[in-house]
């Protein structure tokens, strides 16, 4: 048997035989051979570490280092980092993690946008529900639109709380109450206003998404994409078609037929 100089080595015996005596008794490995293999600068030690019914032999340099176990994640060491400390100050969020102040402010701004648009749609609902206007289909459409925008605002509020931010509700501008238009008529004017508001809301959502990207907040960006952006594009497409149809029918009897279509939309389902 031929041995070369190594920094550490190990032998195991399955039956628990005396490894030292077998090594020393071997003609190929005498005491002088051991000294030549292991110079005085790296002494040989024989800590008896049991592995099943075997012992492990190692050099002294190995005893000062951790055994190779294959573990790559040590949670009890990593949680000692300052960024994982749990705050004990009152009124400080325990859940907040990597949520920038800019993101928190932008979310509160979008909440205000959604509530403002909801307020305008609620005013449109009240207008078309009047007894002397009596366009029940348009009233139904704008009431549902108002409720949807409010749901968006509440969804953003829930998200703000989930991330450890603080919801701040800003003032809302009082909307118009009259929507009559001499050239276009109230139905077309209201629907064009709704289309402009949906495009504005989409622009605000894209700006909100940009804030998330600038702050490397992948989760917030994904939330906006999943919950808002696709739906917003679909709403713009639908209202664009309503505007086109109202432009074709003009201000006369065709508006009533359009209104009836909105009123009974979804009845078949």
PDB file of C-alpha atoms in Angstrom:
ATOM      1  CA  UNK A   1       0.000   0.000   0.000  1.00  0.00           C
ATOM      2  CA  UNK A   2       1.423   3.402  -1.030  1.00  0.00           C
ATOM      3  CA  UNK A   3       0.594   6.552   1.034  1.00  0.00           C
ATOM      4  CA  UNK A   4       1.044  10.200   0.042  1.00  0.00           C
ATOM      5  CA  UNK A   5       0.977  13.304   2.247  1.00  0.00           C
ATOM      6  CA  UNK A   6      -2.526  14.740   2.715  1.00  0.00           C
ATOM      7  CA  UNK A   7      -4.003  17.407   4.989  1.00  0.00           C
ATOM      8  CA  UNK A   8      -6.659  15.066   6.326  1.00  0.00           C
ATOM      9  CA  UNK A   9      -7.808  11.509   5.820  1.00  0.00           C
ATOM     10  CA  UNK A  10     -10.135   9.044   7.447  1.00  0.00           C
ATOM     11  CA  UNK A  11     -10.550   5.314   7.687  1.00  0.00           C
ATOM     12  CA  UNK A  12     -13.561   3.417   8.883  1.00  0.00           C
ATOM     13  CA  UNK A  13     -13.854  -0.186  10.064  1.00  0.00           C
ATOM     14  CA  UNK A  14     -17.211  -1.850   9.897  1.00  0.00           C
ATOM     15  CA  UNK A  15     -16.590  -4.298  12.705  1.00  0.00           C
ATOM     16  CA  UNK A  16     -15.032  -1.818  15.184  1.00  0.00           C
ATOM     17  CA  UNK A  17     -11.537  -3.392  14.959  1.00  0.00           C
ATOM     18  CA  UNK A  18      -8.566  -1.524  16.348  1.00  0.00           C
ATOM     19  CA  UNK A  19      -7.451   0.633  13.451  1.00  0.00           C
ATOM     20  CA  UNK A  20      -4.370   1.965  15.224  1.00  0.00           C
ATOM     21  CA  UNK A  21      -2.969  -1.465  16.003  1.00  0.00           C
ATOM     22  CA  UNK A  22      -3.580  -2.642  12.467  1.00  0.00           C
ATOM     23  CA  UNK A  23      -1.808   0.400  11.055  1.00  0.00           C
ATOM     24  CA  UNK A  24       1.153   0.127  13.392  1.00  0.00           C
ATOM     25  CA  UNK A  25       1.439  -3.587  12.776  1.00  0.00           C
ATOM     26  CA  UNK A  26       1.485  -3.225   9.027  1.00  0.00           C
ATOM     27  CA  UNK A  27       4.923  -3.757   7.524  1.00  0.00           C
ATOM     28  CA  UNK A  28       4.228  -1.081   4.920  1.00  0.00           C
ATOM     29  CA  UNK A  29       3.458   1.560   7.578  1.00  0.00           C
ATOM     30  CA  UNK A  30       5.852   1.684  10.513  1.00  0.00           C
ATOM     31  CA  UNK A  31       6.318   4.417  13.119  1.00  0.00           C
ATOM     32  CA  UNK A  32       8.997   6.065  11.006  1.00  0.00           C
ATOM     33  CA  UNK A  33       6.666   5.911   8.025  1.00  0.00           C
ATOM     34  CA  UNK A  34       3.975   7.709   9.981  1.00  0.00           C
ATOM     35  CA  UNK A  35       6.452  10.440  10.941  1.00  0.00           C
ATOM     36  CA  UNK A  36       7.495  10.897   7.323  1.00  0.00           C
ATOM     37  CA  UNK A  37       3.879  11.072   6.199  1.00  0.00           C
ATOM     38  CA  UNK A  38       2.865  13.430   9.003  1.00  0.00           C
ATOM     39  CA  UNK A  39       5.647  15.905   9.828  1.00  0.00           C
ATOM     40  CA  UNK A  40       5.768  17.577  13.218  1.00  0.00           C
ATOM     41  CA  UNK A  41       4.042  20.704  11.879  1.00  0.00           C
ATOM     42  CA  UNK A  42       0.834  18.708  11.355  1.00  0.00           C
ATOM     43  CA  UNK A  43       0.403  16.250  14.176  1.00  0.00           C
ATOM     44  CA  UNK A  44      -1.860  13.262  13.824  1.00  0.00           C
ATOM     45  CA  UNK A  45      -4.764  12.913  16.233  1.00  0.00           C
ATOM     46  CA  UNK A  46      -7.250  10.111  16.660  1.00  0.00           C
ATOM     47  CA  UNK A  47     -10.504  11.487  18.063  1.00  0.00           C
ATOM     48  CA  UNK A  48     -12.904   8.639  18.557  1.00  0.00           C
ATOM     49  CA  UNK A  49     -16.057   9.797  16.757  1.00  0.00           C
ATOM     50  CA  UNK A  50     -18.486   6.993  16.355  1.00  0.00           C
ATOM     51  CA  UNK A  51     -20.336   6.557  13.073  1.00  0.00           C
ATOM     52  CA  UNK A  52     -22.543   3.569  13.625  1.00  0.00           C
ATOM     53  CA  UNK A  53     -20.046   0.904  14.783  1.00  0.00           C
ATOM     54  CA  UNK A  54     -17.010   2.632  13.273  1.00  0.00           C
ATOM     55  CA  UNK A  55     -14.465   5.193  14.399  1.00  0.00           C
ATOM     56  CA  UNK A  56     -13.109   8.099  12.429  1.00  0.00           C
ATOM     57  CA  UNK A  57      -9.473   9.113  12.269  1.00  0.00           C
ATOM     58  CA  UNK A  58      -8.577  12.648  11.273  1.00  0.00           C
ATOM     59  CA  UNK A  59      -5.623  15.025  11.298  1.00  0.00           C
ATOM     60  CA  UNK A  60      -5.508  17.882  13.812  1.00  0.00           C
ATOM     61  CA  UNK A  61      -6.230  20.502  11.103  1.00  0.00           C
ATOM     62  CA  UNK A  62      -9.637  18.911  10.551  1.00  0.00           C
ATOM     63  CA  UNK A  63     -10.659  19.095  14.204  1.00  0.00           C
ATOM     64  CA  UNK A  64     -10.801  22.897  14.047  1.00  0.00           C
ATOM     65  CA  UNK A  65     -13.298  23.054  11.187  1.00  0.00           C
ATOM     66  CA  UNK A  66     -16.921  21.999  10.737  1.00  0.00           C
ATOM     67  CA  UNK A  67     -17.574  18.609   9.203  1.00  0.00           C
ATOM     68  CA  UNK A  68     -18.897  18.764   5.664  1.00  0.00           C
ATOM     69  CA  UNK A  69     -22.627  18.006   6.019  1.00  0.00           C
ATOM     70  CA  UNK A  70     -24.101  19.330   2.743  1.00  0.00           C
ATOM     71  CA  UNK A  71     -26.259  21.944   4.575  1.00  0.00           C
ATOM     72  CA  UNK A  72     -26.413  25.196   2.608  1.00  0.00           C
ATOM     73  CA  UNK A  73     -29.139  27.026   4.590  1.00  0.00           C
ATOM     74  CA  UNK A  74     -28.575  27.769   8.262  1.00  0.00           C
ATOM     75  CA  UNK A  75     -31.715  29.698   9.360  1.00  0.00           C
ATOM     76  CA  UNK A  76     -30.715  30.109  13.003  1.00  0.00           C
ATOM     77  CA  UNK A  77     -27.561  31.901  11.913  1.00  0.00           C
ATOM     78  CA  UNK A  78     -29.135  34.015   9.182  1.00  0.00           C
ATOM     79  CA  UNK A  79     -32.015  35.319  11.329  1.00  0.00           C
ATOM     80  CA  UNK A  80     -29.426  37.001  13.560  1.00  0.00           C
ATOM     81  CA  UNK A  81     -29.028  39.712  10.917  1.00  0.00           C
ATOM     82  CA  UNK A  82     -30.366  43.121  11.893  1.00  0.00           C
ATOM     83  CA  UNK A  83     -32.831  43.212   9.002  1.00  0.00           C
ATOM     84  CA  UNK A  84     -34.759  40.313  10.569  1.00  0.00           C
ATOM     85  CA  UNK A  85     -35.116  41.913  14.008  1.00  0.00           C
ATOM     86  CA  UNK A  86     -38.732  42.112  15.191  1.00  0.00           C
ATOM     87  CA  UNK A  87     -39.601  45.675  16.304  1.00  0.00           C
ATOM     88  CA  UNK A  88     -40.798  46.236  19.867  1.00  0.00           C
ATOM     89  CA  UNK A  89     -41.736  49.910  19.476  1.00  0.00           C
ATOM     90  CA  UNK A  90     -45.505  50.504  19.845  1.00  0.00           C
ATOM     91  CA  UNK A  91     -47.496  51.299  16.693  1.00  0.00           C
ATOM     92  CA  UNK A  92     -44.747  49.981  14.417  1.00  0.00           C
ATOM     93  CA  UNK A  93     -45.722  47.275  11.929  1.00  0.00           C
ATOM     94  CA  UNK A  94     -44.414  43.790  12.622  1.00  0.00           C
ATOM     95  CA  UNK A  95     -45.097  42.598   9.070  1.00  0.00           C
ATOM     96  CA  UNK A  96     -43.321  45.342   7.131  1.00  0.00           C
ATOM     97  CA  UNK A  97     -40.357  44.108   5.080  1.00  0.00           C
ATOM     98  CA  UNK A  98     -38.646  45.825   2.142  1.00  0.00           C
ATOM     99  CA  UNK A  99     -41.647  48.143   1.679  1.00  0.00           C
ATOM    100  CA  UNK A 100     -40.331  51.554   0.666  1.00  0.00           C
ATOM    101  CA  UNK A 101     -41.909  54.811   1.818  1.00  0.00           C
ATOM    102  CA  UNK A 102     -42.368  55.809  -1.837  1.00  0.00           C
ATOM    103  CA  UNK A 103     -44.466  52.671  -2.412  1.00  0.00           C
ATOM    104  CA  UNK A 104     -46.592  53.386   0.648  1.00  0.00           C
ATOM    105  CA  UNK A 105     -47.220  56.970  -0.492  1.00  0.00           C
ATOM    106  CA  UNK A 106     -48.031  55.868  -4.050  1.00  0.00           C
ATOM    107  CA  UNK A 107     -50.556  53.294  -2.834  1.00  0.00           C
ATOM    108  CA  UNK A 108     -52.343  55.963  -0.773  1.00  0.00           C
ATOM    109  CA  UNK A 109     -52.398  58.184  -3.857  1.00  0.00           C
ATOM    110  CA  UNK A 110     -53.996  55.442  -5.936  1.00  0.00           C
ATOM    111  CA  UNK A 111     -56.614  54.843  -3.243  1.00  0.00           C
ATOM    112  CA  UNK A 112     -57.612  58.483  -3.642  1.00  0.00           C
ATOM    113  CA  UNK A 113     -57.785  58.092  -7.438  1.00  0.00           C
ATOM    114  CA  UNK A 114     -60.101  55.085  -7.164  1.00  0.00           C
ATOM    115  CA  UNK A 115     -62.394  56.780  -4.645  1.00  0.00           C
ATOM    116  CA  UNK A 116     -62.552  59.956  -6.747  1.00  0.00           C
ATOM    117  CA  UNK A 117     -63.552  58.063  -9.898  1.00  0.00           C
ATOM    118  CA  UNK A 118     -66.086  56.083  -7.867  1.00  0.00           C
ATOM    119  CA  UNK A 119     -67.540  59.391  -6.626  1.00  0.00           C
ATOM    120  CA  UNK A 120     -67.922  60.697 -10.188  1.00  0.00           C
ATOM    121  CA  UNK A 121     -69.615  57.483 -11.322  1.00  0.00           C
ATOM    122  CA  UNK A 122     -71.975  57.648  -8.341  1.00  0.00           C
ATOM    123  CA  UNK A 123     -72.953  61.159  -9.384  1.00  0.00           C
ATOM    124  CA  UNK A 124     -73.610  59.918 -12.925  1.00  0.00           C
ATOM    125  CA  UNK A 125     -75.780  57.140 -11.512  1.00  0.00           C
ATOM    126  CA  UNK A 126     -77.846  59.679  -9.584  1.00  0.00           C
ATOM    127  CA  UNK A 127     -78.227  61.865 -12.681  1.00  0.00           C
ATOM    128  CA  UNK A 128     -79.507  59.132 -15.018  1.00  0.00           C
ATOM    129  CA  UNK A 129     -81.792  57.740 -12.291  1.00  0.00           C
ATOM    130  CA  UNK A 130     -83.785  61.003 -12.127  1.00  0.00           C
ATOM    131  CA  UNK A 131     -87.473  60.781 -13.051  1.00  0.00           C
ATOM    132  CA  UNK A 132     -87.078  63.347 -15.855  1.00  0.00           C
ATOM    133  CA  UNK A 133     -83.989  61.589 -17.318  1.00  0.00           C
ATOM    134  CA  UNK A 134     -85.090  57.989 -16.719  1.00  0.00           C
ATOM    135  CA  UNK A 135     -82.284  56.179 -18.523  1.00  0.00           C
ATOM    136  CA  UNK A 136     -82.235  53.174 -16.215  1.00  0.00           C
ATOM    137  CA  UNK A 137     -79.646  51.252 -18.201  1.00  0.00           C
ATOM    138  CA  UNK A 138     -77.081  54.047 -17.918  1.00  0.00           C
ATOM    139  CA  UNK A 139     -77.971  54.481 -14.242  1.00  0.00           C
ATOM    140  CA  UNK A 140     -77.334  50.756 -13.665  1.00  0.00           C
ATOM    141  CA  UNK A 141     -74.026  50.875 -15.578  1.00  0.00           C
ATOM    142  CA  UNK A 142     -72.639  53.821 -13.615  1.00  0.00           C
ATOM    143  CA  UNK A 143     -73.807  52.461 -10.274  1.00  0.00           C
ATOM    144  CA  UNK A 144     -71.984  49.189 -10.951  1.00  0.00           C
ATOM    145  CA  UNK A 145     -68.931  51.122 -12.146  1.00  0.00           C
ATOM    146  CA  UNK A 146     -68.938  53.187  -8.951  1.00  0.00           C
ATOM    147  CA  UNK A 147     -69.084  50.075  -6.806  1.00  0.00           C
ATOM    148  CA  UNK A 148     -66.250  48.497  -8.785  1.00  0.00           C
ATOM    149  CA  UNK A 149     -63.964  51.508  -8.297  1.00  0.00           C
ATOM    150  CA  UNK A 150     -64.727  51.498  -4.587  1.00  0.00           C
ATOM    151  CA  UNK A 151     -63.816  47.809  -4.439  1.00  0.00           C
ATOM    152  CA  UNK A 152     -60.502  48.711  -6.073  1.00  0.00           C
ATOM    153  CA  UNK A 153     -59.863  51.328  -3.396  1.00  0.00           C
ATOM    154  CA  UNK A 154     -60.646  48.838  -0.633  1.00  0.00           C
ATOM    155  CA  UNK A 155     -58.393  46.231  -2.255  1.00  0.00           C
ATOM    156  CA  UNK A 156     -55.548  48.743  -2.202  1.00  0.00           C
ATOM    157  CA  UNK A 157     -56.296  49.530   1.441  1.00  0.00           C
ATOM    158  CA  UNK A 158     -56.111  45.833   2.309  1.00  0.00           C
ATOM    159  CA  UNK A 159     -52.813  45.590   0.444  1.00  0.00           C
ATOM    160  CA  UNK A 160     -51.432  48.604   2.303  1.00  0.00           C
ATOM    161  CA  UNK A 161     -52.234  46.968   5.630  1.00  0.00           C
ATOM    162  CA  UNK A 162     -50.827  43.629   4.488  1.00  0.00           C
ATOM    163  CA  UNK A 163     -47.458  45.200   3.673  1.00  0.00           C
ATOM    164  CA  UNK A 164     -47.309  47.097   6.951  1.00  0.00           C
ATOM    165  CA  UNK A 165     -48.096  50.545   5.559  1.00  0.00           C
ATOM    166  CA  UNK A 166     -50.578  53.079   6.918  1.00  0.00           C
ATOM    167  CA  UNK A 167     -53.710  54.029   4.989  1.00  0.00           C
ATOM    168  CA  UNK A 168     -54.206  57.779   4.640  1.00  0.00           C
ATOM    169  CA  UNK A 169     -57.422  58.926   2.993  1.00  0.00           C
ATOM    170  CA  UNK A 170     -57.103  62.259   1.234  1.00  0.00           C
ATOM    171  CA  UNK A 171     -59.826  64.754   0.387  1.00  0.00           C
ATOM    172  CA  UNK A 172     -62.034  64.043  -2.627  1.00  0.00           C
ATOM    173  CA  UNK A 173     -63.089  66.738  -5.085  1.00  0.00           C
ATOM    174  CA  UNK A 174     -66.850  67.245  -5.353  1.00  0.00           C
ATOM    175  CA  UNK A 175     -68.023  65.895  -8.756  1.00  0.00           C
ATOM    176  CA  UNK A 176     -70.381  67.493 -11.238  1.00  0.00           C
ATOM    177  CA  UNK A 177     -74.092  66.927 -10.798  1.00  0.00           C
ATOM    178  CA  UNK A 178     -75.290  67.989 -14.279  1.00  0.00           C
ATOM    179  CA  UNK A 179     -74.179  66.194 -17.441  1.00  0.00           C
ATOM    180  CA  UNK A 180     -76.338  67.637 -20.191  1.00  0.00           C
ATOM    181  CA  UNK A 181     -74.420  68.588 -23.338  1.00  0.00           C
ATOM    182  CA  UNK A 182     -75.991  70.606 -26.157  1.00  0.00           C
ATOM    183  CA  UNK A 183     -74.114  68.989 -29.054  1.00  0.00           C
ATOM    184  CA  UNK A 184     -73.434  65.466 -27.800  1.00  0.00           C
ATOM    185  CA  UNK A 185     -76.333  64.814 -25.478  1.00  0.00           C
ATOM    186  CA  UNK A 186     -75.969  63.574 -21.908  1.00  0.00           C
ATOM    187  CA  UNK A 187     -75.499  59.868 -22.712  1.00  0.00           C
ATOM    188  CA  UNK A 188     -72.572  60.347 -25.111  1.00  0.00           C
ATOM    189  CA  UNK A 189     -71.018  63.081 -22.969  1.00  0.00           C
ATOM    190  CA  UNK A 190     -71.171  60.867 -19.864  1.00  0.00           C
ATOM    191  CA  UNK A 191     -69.715  57.848 -21.659  1.00  0.00           C
ATOM    192  CA  UNK A 192     -66.848  59.881 -23.148  1.00  0.00           C
ATOM    193  CA  UNK A 193     -66.155  61.236 -19.670  1.00  0.00           C
ATOM    194  CA  UNK A 194     -66.076  57.672 -18.347  1.00  0.00           C
ATOM    195  CA  UNK A 195     -63.632  56.647 -21.086  1.00  0.00           C
ATOM    196  CA  UNK A 196     -61.314  59.535 -20.224  1.00  0.00           C
ATOM    197  CA  UNK A 197     -61.466  58.616 -16.533  1.00  0.00           C
ATOM    198  CA  UNK A 198     -60.616  54.971 -17.261  1.00  0.00           C
ATOM    199  CA  UNK A 199     -57.611  56.016 -19.347  1.00  0.00           C
ATOM    200  CA  UNK A 200     -56.502  58.394 -16.600  1.00  0.00           C
ATOM    201  CA  UNK A 201     -56.847  55.628 -14.011  1.00  0.00           C
ATOM    202  CA  UNK A 202     -54.806  53.315 -16.209  1.00  0.00           C
ATOM    203  CA  UNK A 203     -52.098  55.969 -16.485  1.00  0.00           C
ATOM    204  CA  UNK A 204     -52.028  56.287 -12.684  1.00  0.00           C
ATOM    205  CA  UNK A 205     -51.761  52.515 -12.295  1.00  0.00           C
ATOM    206  CA  UNK A 206     -48.836  52.398 -14.718  1.00  0.00           C
ATOM    207  CA  UNK A 207     -47.123  55.121 -12.677  1.00  0.00           C
ATOM    208  CA  UNK A 208     -47.777  53.095  -9.523  1.00  0.00           C
ATOM    209  CA  UNK A 209     -46.258  50.037 -11.194  1.00  0.00           C
ATOM    210  CA  UNK A 210     -43.220  52.123 -12.142  1.00  0.00           C
ATOM    211  CA  UNK A 211     -42.749  53.158  -8.496  1.00  0.00           C
ATOM    212  CA  UNK A 212     -42.737  49.486  -7.514  1.00  0.00           C
ATOM    213  CA  UNK A 213     -40.099  48.689 -10.138  1.00  0.00           C
ATOM    214  CA  UNK A 214     -37.897  51.635  -9.137  1.00  0.00           C
ATOM    215  CA  UNK A 215     -37.905  50.345  -5.557  1.00  0.00           C
ATOM    216  CA  UNK A 216     -37.278  46.715  -6.624  1.00  0.00           C
ATOM    217  CA  UNK A 217     -40.601  45.639  -5.121  1.00  0.00           C
ATOM    218  CA  UNK A 218     -41.415  42.634  -7.308  1.00  0.00           C
ATOM    219  CA  UNK A 219     -44.384  41.562  -5.185  1.00  0.00           C
ATOM    220  CA  UNK A 220     -46.081  44.957  -5.446  1.00  0.00           C
ATOM    221  CA  UNK A 221     -45.497  45.080  -9.199  1.00  0.00           C
ATOM    222  CA  UNK A 222     -47.021  41.610  -9.578  1.00  0.00           C
ATOM    223  CA  UNK A 223     -50.009  42.626  -7.424  1.00  0.00           C
ATOM    224  CA  UNK A 224     -50.778  45.631  -9.639  1.00  0.00           C
ATOM    225  CA  UNK A 225     -50.450  43.574 -12.813  1.00  0.00           C
ATOM    226  CA  UNK A 226     -52.650  40.760 -11.528  1.00  0.00           C
ATOM    227  CA  UNK A 227     -55.395  42.779  -9.857  1.00  0.00           C
ATOM    228  CA  UNK A 228     -55.662  45.946 -11.953  1.00  0.00           C
ATOM    229  CA  UNK A 229     -53.860  46.339 -15.261  1.00  0.00           C
ATOM    230  CA  UNK A 230     -55.555  43.613 -17.295  1.00  0.00           C
ATOM    231  CA  UNK A 231     -58.992  44.578 -16.002  1.00  0.00           C
ATOM    232  CA  UNK A 232     -58.324  48.236 -16.757  1.00  0.00           C
ATOM    233  CA  UNK A 233     -57.463  47.546 -20.381  1.00  0.00           C
ATOM    234  CA  UNK A 234     -60.633  45.475 -20.757  1.00  0.00           C
ATOM    235  CA  UNK A 235     -62.739  48.315 -19.294  1.00  0.00           C
ATOM    236  CA  UNK A 236     -61.224  50.815 -21.731  1.00  0.00           C
ATOM    237  CA  UNK A 237     -62.083  48.525 -24.660  1.00  0.00           C
ATOM    238  CA  UNK A 238     -65.695  48.062 -23.513  1.00  0.00           C
ATOM    239  CA  UNK A 239     -66.388  51.758 -22.927  1.00  0.00           C
ATOM    240  CA  UNK A 240     -64.726  52.647 -26.239  1.00  0.00           C
ATOM    241  CA  UNK A 241     -67.303  50.458 -27.979  1.00  0.00           C
ATOM    242  CA  UNK A 242     -70.117  52.186 -26.057  1.00  0.00           C
ATOM    243  CA  UNK A 243     -68.832  55.591 -27.185  1.00  0.00           C
ATOM    244  CA  UNK A 244     -68.696  54.422 -30.805  1.00  0.00           C
ATOM    245  CA  UNK A 245     -72.262  53.084 -30.632  1.00  0.00           C
ATOM    246  CA  UNK A 246     -73.631  56.269 -29.050  1.00  0.00           C
ATOM    247  CA  UNK A 247     -71.948  58.372 -31.721  1.00  0.00           C
ATOM    248  CA  UNK A 248     -73.748  56.333 -34.375  1.00  0.00           C
ATOM    249  CA  UNK A 249     -77.218  56.586 -32.812  1.00  0.00           C
ATOM    250  CA  UNK A 250     -77.004  60.319 -32.068  1.00  0.00           C
ATOM    251  CA  UNK A 251     -79.228  62.048 -29.500  1.00  0.00           C
ATOM    252  CA  UNK A 252     -82.591  60.721 -30.591  1.00  0.00           C
ATOM    253  CA  UNK A 253     -84.558  57.532 -30.151  1.00  0.00           C
ATOM    254  CA  UNK A 254     -81.424  55.420 -30.551  1.00  0.00           C
ATOM    255  CA  UNK A 255     -80.238  56.459 -27.074  1.00  0.00           C
ATOM    256  CA  UNK A 256     -83.281  54.774 -25.552  1.00  0.00           C
ATOM    257  CA  UNK A 257     -82.503  51.517 -27.392  1.00  0.00           C
ATOM    258  CA  UNK A 258     -78.886  51.715 -26.255  1.00  0.00           C
ATOM    259  CA  UNK A 259     -80.085  52.302 -22.701  1.00  0.00           C
ATOM    260  CA  UNK A 260     -82.342  49.245 -22.867  1.00  0.00           C
ATOM    261  CA  UNK A 261     -79.400  47.163 -24.020  1.00  0.00           C
ATOM    262  CA  UNK A 262     -77.415  48.226 -20.930  1.00  0.00           C
ATOM    263  CA  UNK A 263     -80.402  47.646 -18.674  1.00  0.00           C
ATOM    264  CA  UNK A 264     -80.879  44.041 -19.744  1.00  0.00           C
ATOM    265  CA  UNK A 265     -77.225  43.197 -20.245  1.00  0.00           C
ATOM    266  CA  UNK A 266     -76.473  39.971 -18.422  1.00  0.00           C
ATOM    267  CA  UNK A 267     -80.136  38.963 -18.034  1.00  0.00           C
ATOM    268  CA  UNK A 268     -79.652  35.917 -20.270  1.00  0.00           C
ATOM    269  CA  UNK A 269     -76.922  34.605 -17.955  1.00  0.00           C
TER     270      UNK A 269
END
